[in-house]
Amino acid sequence: MSVLLIFLLGILSVTTSFPETHYHEFVVQETPVKRLCKTQNIITVNGQFPGPTIAARNGDSLAIKVTNRVRYNITIHWHGIRQMRTPWADGPEFVTQCPIMPDRTYTYRFKIENQEGTLWWHAHSRWLRATVYGALIIFPKSGSLYPFSAPKIDVPIILGEWWNRNILKVMKQALHTGAAPKVSNAYTVNGQPGDLYKCSAQDTTKISVNPGDTVMLRVINAALNQELFFSVANHKLTVVGSDATYNKPFTTDVIMVGPGQTTNVVLKADQPPAHYYMAARAYQSAQNATFDNTTTTAILHYKTASAATNPVLPRLPAFNDTATVTAFSSQLRSVRALVKVPTQIDENLFFTVGLGLINCNPGPRCQGHNNTRFAASMNNVSFVLPRTVSLMQAYYQNTPGIYTVDFPPSPPRKFDYTGNMSRALWQPGSGTKLYKLKFGSNVQIVLQDTAIVTTEDHPIHLHGYHFFVVGEGFGNFNPATDTSKFNLVDPPVRNTINVPDGGWAVIRFHADNPGVWLFHCHIDSHLTWGLAMAFIVENGEGPLQSVEPPPADLPKC
């Protein structure tokens, strides 16, 4: 992949300095893949796992024709792309489009506007993103430079999860029983589990360097359900960007990346020539929850090292080391010159995020807690997707009866969110409830974890936007004391925020992108259980503040 990125950057470098349109063809197909001693058919793009890396420059446009050659419906989401006025290209199934049915095609067309760094793409239909994903790299405009010394080697590091069975059967079993899904059998780096798993050492991902090289690792967490620690043995990591935005560089031994997030780190090959493991394993904050406690590895290979050298393994934090997560996230600061944090707030929202339980009776015995089914919600509303039309189409065409616009701006009942609470609060309601925002409004959202079932760190992703993380803390958010601690000078900019385990995070954004935008937990089991909602951002005045008309080839339900 490092060779591929250097090649792609070379291609971009010799082309015109004017913005370009890049054309790609994605064929979604079944492909036999052998991992952990077993061959099974998985869903891939163009027969590749991970899928193709897309590279472009800030200001370029993309046209990606997706042809579905499998028996499942599918959509592709371009995670983190703003999609200014083009929500039809965003990709979440039944939110901005109906799925691409078998033997059908759809071309996603969008422009990259004021974004640089690392994003990614993935399936947004059921749990197919377990194997349908790839990197989306945005280089600076021609003639522009990184705000740090350009690395000699530039490589995506895509962290994933692997199951030894059909992922849709894993999903179906969890939904049928009401229990948590079976955990993965392995984690992967660029599709390979690494040396610590059986039948895997021969294909372990390797990155070759010469002493003195600078290496940028574009770390992407594509795992379906797991937050992950990542480290490189004996090497310091300088964090230079996250979610396609630059940050003030800082040095660390370890990073934590939630599902959906990206983090760019630069390391110097300044250690004695040898083989050093890059490794990732779980950060698991939910109490008493089962998880995959294995470790995936890749190798940083010094070309001058002896072939007989055994790789060195980094020291990774304990699986429940929330203190290390907090220490890492608290160092993130945006580049101040790029920051325009909203200070006058028009919409002040408060969303609880967490799990729940649904009674199983009458009916067969369920395998969730105390004969219940697991659920999840925001503000005690478990989100339900439509099945006959997408929300965006229903909004654009004024189709009645598909959704309501009464999503609560604050919890219907206030309680001790991270303490003891009535069991009556454990069962959420359900509905397709949206919340309307006026174009140009300044929005603040307090995201509050709850102790219903268990507290947990939730990676919450907002489609169509990036946002400022102005505050984080533990316990219940207190506006009287916590607001004064907000960082309004250089807060980090993200598209996916880890709401702290048993705590809260506050985000702000300017509603300048009309459309229907999903807001959800990027742990797919939680999304399936209903931990989501959607915003309608209304059109402004004139074509530059309005949604573009739907493309002619937009899939129909």
Tab-separated table of N, CA and C in Angstrom, residues 90 92-96 124 347-354 376-386 391-392 403-410 429-437 443-447 459-465 507 509 515-522 526-537:
chain	number	residue	atom	x	y	z
A	90	ASP	N	-24.226	10.378	-0.226
A	90	ASP	CA	-23.673	10.060	1.087
A	90	ASP	C	-23.654	8.558	1.361
A	92	PRO	N	-25.814	6.111	3.260
A	92	PRO	CA	-26.469	5.209	4.220
A	92	PRO	C	-27.823	4.726	3.698
A	93	GLU	N	-27.994	3.406	3.783
A	93	GLU	CA	-29.188	2.748	3.258
A	93	GLU	C	-30.452	3.283	3.911
A	94	PHE	N	-31.432	3.662	3.084
A	94	PHE	CA	-32.741	4.168	3.486
A	94	PHE	C	-32.675	5.519	4.206
A	95	VAL	N	-31.513	6.135	4.230
A	95	VAL	CA	-31.412	7.500	4.759
A	95	VAL	C	-31.292	8.476	3.607
A	96	THR	N	-30.242	8.333	2.777
A	96	THR	CA	-30.094	9.232	1.632
A	96	THR	C	-30.334	8.531	0.304
A	124	HIS	N	-22.666	0.627	3.734
A	124	HIS	CA	-23.562	1.137	4.778
A	124	HIS	C	-24.905	0.419	4.668
A	347	GLU	N	-29.312	26.435	18.480
A	347	GLU	CA	-29.955	25.174	18.872
A	347	GLU	C	-29.091	24.518	19.940
A	348	ASN	N	-29.621	24.434	21.166
A	348	ASN	CA	-28.884	23.836	22.273
A	348	ASN	C	-29.555	22.511	22.622
A	349	LEU	N	-28.942	21.400	22.194
A	349	LEU	CA	-29.555	20.092	22.294
A	349	LEU	C	-28.817	19.227	23.317
A	350	PHE	N	-29.538	18.294	23.903
A	350	PHE	CA	-28.981	17.387	24.906
A	350	PHE	C	-29.462	15.982	24.575
A	351	PHE	N	-28.534	15.103	24.150
A	351	PHE	CA	-28.899	13.743	23.747
A	351	PHE	C	-28.251	12.733	24.694
A	352	THR	N	-29.065	11.885	25.315
A	352	THR	CA	-28.510	10.721	25.999
A	352	THR	C	-28.211	9.643	24.961
A	353	VAL	N	-27.114	8.922	25.167
A	353	VAL	CA	-26.750	7.823	24.270
A	353	VAL	C	-26.444	6.603	25.124
A	354	GLY	N	-27.037	5.475	24.765
A	354	GLY	CA	-26.779	4.294	25.578
A	354	GLY	C	-27.620	3.107	25.179
A	376	ALA	N	-30.931	-0.058	21.956
A	376	ALA	CA	-30.116	1.136	22.168
A	376	ALA	C	-30.919	2.336	21.693
A	377	SER	N	-30.563	3.520	22.177
A	377	SER	CA	-31.381	4.678	21.836
A	377	SER	C	-30.628	5.976	22.054
A	378	MET	N	-31.152	7.032	21.472
A	378	MET	CA	-30.824	8.413	21.808
A	378	MET	C	-32.086	9.054	22.372
A	379	ASN	N	-31.931	9.685	23.522
A	379	ASN	CA	-33.084	10.313	24.196
A	379	ASN	C	-34.264	9.359	24.297
A	380	ASN	N	-33.949	8.093	24.594
A	380	ASN	CA	-34.944	7.049	24.816
A	380	ASN	C	-35.786	6.747	23.583
A	381	VAL	N	-35.277	7.108	22.392
A	381	VAL	CA	-35.944	6.760	21.140
A	381	VAL	C	-35.026	5.837	20.355
A	382	SER	N	-35.465	4.623	20.120
A	382	SER	CA	-34.722	3.660	19.320
A	382	SER	C	-35.088	3.884	17.856
A	383	PHE	N	-34.094	4.227	17.038
A	383	PHE	CA	-34.346	4.689	15.667
A	383	PHE	C	-34.729	3.529	14.762
A	384	VAL	N	-35.754	3.754	13.943
A	384	VAL	CA	-36.247	2.745	12.999
A	384	VAL	C	-36.140	3.311	11.590
A	385	LEU	N	-35.439	2.605	10.704
A	385	LEU	CA	-35.317	3.045	9.316
A	385	LEU	C	-36.573	2.689	8.529
A	386	PRO	N	-36.954	3.518	7.550
A	386	PRO	CA	-38.046	3.129	6.657
A	386	PRO	C	-37.594	1.998	5.745
A	391	LEU	N	-35.248	8.405	3.569
A	391	LEU	CA	-35.673	9.622	4.262
A	391	LEU	C	-35.419	10.849	3.408
A	392	MET	N	-34.294	10.876	2.689
A	392	MET	CA	-33.969	12.026	1.860
A	392	MET	C	-34.979	12.178	0.728
A	403	TYR	N	-41.823	9.657	8.156
A	403	TYR	CA	-41.101	10.052	9.371
A	403	TYR	C	-41.878	11.170	10.067
A	404	THR	N	-41.489	11.448	11.287
A	404	THR	CA	-42.002	12.593	12.011
A	404	THR	C	-40.825	13.497	12.379
A	405	VAL	N	-41.119	14.714	12.753
A	405	VAL	CA	-40.046	15.675	13.087
A	405	VAL	C	-40.129	16.070	14.557
A	406	ASP	N	-40.419	15.071	15.389
A	406	ASP	CA	-40.598	15.332	16.815
A	406	ASP	C	-39.533	14.648	17.668
A	407	PHE	N	-38.321	14.460	17.114
A	407	PHE	CA	-37.269	13.914	17.960
A	407	PHE	C	-37.034	14.880	19.115
A	408	PRO	N	-37.004	14.391	20.350
A	408	PRO	CA	-36.918	15.287	21.507
A	408	PRO	C	-35.563	15.986	21.587
A	409	PRO	N	-35.532	17.303	21.809
A	409	PRO	CA	-34.268	18.038	21.920
A	409	PRO	C	-33.528	17.781	23.222
A	410	SER	N	-34.199	17.142	24.175
A	410	SER	CA	-33.583	16.772	25.444
A	410	SER	C	-34.287	15.512	25.937
A	429	GLY	N	-38.614	3.699	23.773
A	429	GLY	CA	-39.613	3.687	22.717
A	429	GLY	C	-38.919	3.568	21.372
A	430	SER	N	-39.683	3.578	20.306
A	430	SER	CA	-39.094	3.466	18.973
A	430	SER	C	-39.848	4.369	18.012
A	431	GLY	N	-39.186	4.702	16.903
A	431	GLY	CA	-39.826	5.530	15.903
A	431	GLY	C	-38.817	6.083	14.906
A	432	THR	N	-39.329	6.634	13.829
A	432	THR	CA	-38.503	7.294	12.811
A	432	THR	C	-38.661	8.796	13.022
A	433	LYS	N	-37.997	9.264	14.071
A	433	LYS	CA	-38.153	10.649	14.496
A	433	LYS	C	-36.924	11.465	14.070
A	434	LEU	N	-37.143	12.572	13.376
A	434	LEU	CA	-36.088	13.445	12.907
A	434	LEU	C	-36.172	14.785	13.613
A	435	TYR	N	-35.098	15.573	13.503
A	435	TYR	CA	-35.072	16.903	14.117
A	435	TYR	C	-34.664	17.907	13.049
A	436	LYS	N	-35.452	18.987	12.917
A	436	LYS	CA	-35.196	19.994	11.885
A	436	LYS	C	-34.262	21.084	12.388
A	437	LEU	N	-33.307	21.455	11.529
A	437	LEU	CA	-32.410	22.578	11.789
A	437	LEU	C	-32.530	23.583	10.657
A	443	VAL	N	-25.242	25.059	16.125
A	443	VAL	CA	-25.809	23.958	16.888
A	443	VAL	C	-24.806	23.477	17.938
A	444	GLN	N	-25.294	23.265	19.155
A	444	GLN	CA	-24.507	22.616	20.195
A	444	GLN	C	-25.259	21.373	20.652
A	445	ILE	N	-24.534	20.251	20.756
A	445	ILE	CA	-25.138	19.011	21.239
A	445	ILE	C	-24.307	18.490	22.403
A	446	VAL	N	-24.954	18.295	23.540
A	446	VAL	CA	-24.356	17.574	24.653
A	446	VAL	C	-24.688	16.102	24.466
A	447	LEU	N	-23.658	15.265	24.365
A	447	LEU	CA	-23.831	13.820	24.241
A	447	LEU	C	-23.511	13.186	25.586
A	459	PRO	N	-18.590	5.672	19.998
A	459	PRO	CA	-18.115	6.510	18.892
A	459	PRO	C	-19.296	7.010	18.058
A	460	ILE	N	-19.608	8.286	18.180
A	460	ILE	CA	-20.791	8.863	17.531
A	460	ILE	C	-20.357	9.628	16.280
A	461	HIS	N	-20.970	9.290	15.141
A	461	HIS	CA	-20.603	9.849	13.836
A	461	HIS	C	-21.739	10.696	13.273
A	462	LEU	N	-21.389	11.887	12.788
A	462	LEU	CA	-22.354	12.780	12.135
A	462	LEU	C	-22.056	12.815	10.641
A	463	HIS	N	-23.008	12.402	9.835
A	463	HIS	CA	-22.860	12.454	8.384
A	463	HIS	C	-22.999	13.897	7.893
A	464	GLY	N	-22.273	14.214	6.823
A	464	GLY	CA	-22.427	15.516	6.164
A	464	GLY	C	-21.735	16.668	6.843
A	465	TYR	N	-21.077	16.426	7.957
A	465	TYR	CA	-20.473	17.519	8.728
A	465	TYR	C	-19.197	17.046	9.401
A	507	ILE	N	-20.317	18.922	21.356
A	507	ILE	CA	-19.866	19.276	20.012
A	507	ILE	C	-20.645	20.486	19.508
A	509	PHE	N	-21.394	22.755	15.670
A	509	PHE	CA	-21.202	22.883	14.233
A	509	PHE	C	-22.152	23.930	13.670
A	515	GLY	N	-29.898	18.949	3.755
A	515	GLY	CA	-30.134	17.540	3.457
A	515	GLY	C	-30.603	16.792	4.693
A	516	VAL	N	-30.670	15.483	4.576
A	516	VAL	CA	-30.993	14.611	5.704
A	516	VAL	C	-29.714	13.875	6.083
A	517	TRP	N	-29.322	14.012	7.351
A	517	TRP	CA	-28.013	13.521	7.774
A	517	TRP	C	-28.140	12.618	9.002
A	518	LEU	N	-27.618	11.404	8.872
A	518	LEU	CA	-27.676	10.420	9.946
A	518	LEU	C	-26.677	10.779	11.044
A	519	PHE	N	-27.070	10.549	12.289
A	519	PHE	CA	-26.234	10.805	13.473
A	519	PHE	C	-26.333	9.543	14.314
A	520	HIS	N	-25.229	8.793	14.452
A	520	HIS	CA	-25.371	7.443	15.004
A	520	HIS	C	-24.087	6.938	15.643
A	521	CYS	N	-24.248	5.898	16.455
A	521	CYS	CA	-23.099	5.192	17.005
A	521	CYS	C	-22.487	4.324	15.909
A	522	HIS	N	-21.138	4.364	15.812
A	522	HIS	CA	-20.464	3.617	14.750
A	522	HIS	C	-20.078	2.210	15.183
A	526	HIS	N	-24.783	-1.538	17.912
A	526	HIS	CA	-25.568	-0.474	18.551
A	526	HIS	C	-26.462	0.242	17.532
A	527	LEU	N	-25.923	0.474	16.329
A	527	LEU	CA	-26.741	1.098	15.286
A	527	LEU	C	-27.927	0.204	14.946
A	528	THR	N	-27.693	-1.085	14.827
A	528	THR	CA	-28.776	-2.021	14.523
A	528	THR	C	-29.828	-2.026	15.627
A	529	TRP	N	-29.393	-1.862	16.870
A	529	TRP	CA	-30.327	-1.805	17.992
A	529	TRP	C	-31.050	-0.467	18.101
A	530	GLY	N	-30.630	0.551	17.339
A	530	GLY	CA	-31.375	1.802	17.308
A	530	GLY	C	-30.670	3.027	17.835
A	531	LEU	N	-29.320	2.961	18.058
A	531	LEU	CA	-28.617	4.116	18.617
A	531	LEU	C	-28.298	5.098	17.486
A	532	ALA	N	-29.335	5.854	17.093
A	532	ALA	CA	-29.228	6.770	15.961
A	532	ALA	C	-30.399	7.735	15.972
A	533	MET	N	-30.262	8.788	15.191
A	533	MET	CA	-31.352	9.691	14.827
A	533	MET	C	-30.907	10.369	13.542
A	534	ALA	N	-31.690	11.289	13.019
A	534	ALA	CA	-31.294	12.006	11.805
A	534	ALA	C	-31.761	13.448	11.888
A	535	PHE	N	-30.947	14.319	11.319
A	535	PHE	CA	-31.269	15.737	11.207
A	535	PHE	C	-31.772	16.050	9.803
A	536	ILE	N	-32.744	16.929	9.716
A	536	ILE	CA	-33.083	17.597	8.463
A	536	ILE	C	-32.522	19.003	8.548
A	537	VAL	N	-31.572	19.324	7.680
A	537	VAL	CA	-31.094	20.702	7.575
A	537	VAL	C	-31.787	21.312	6.366
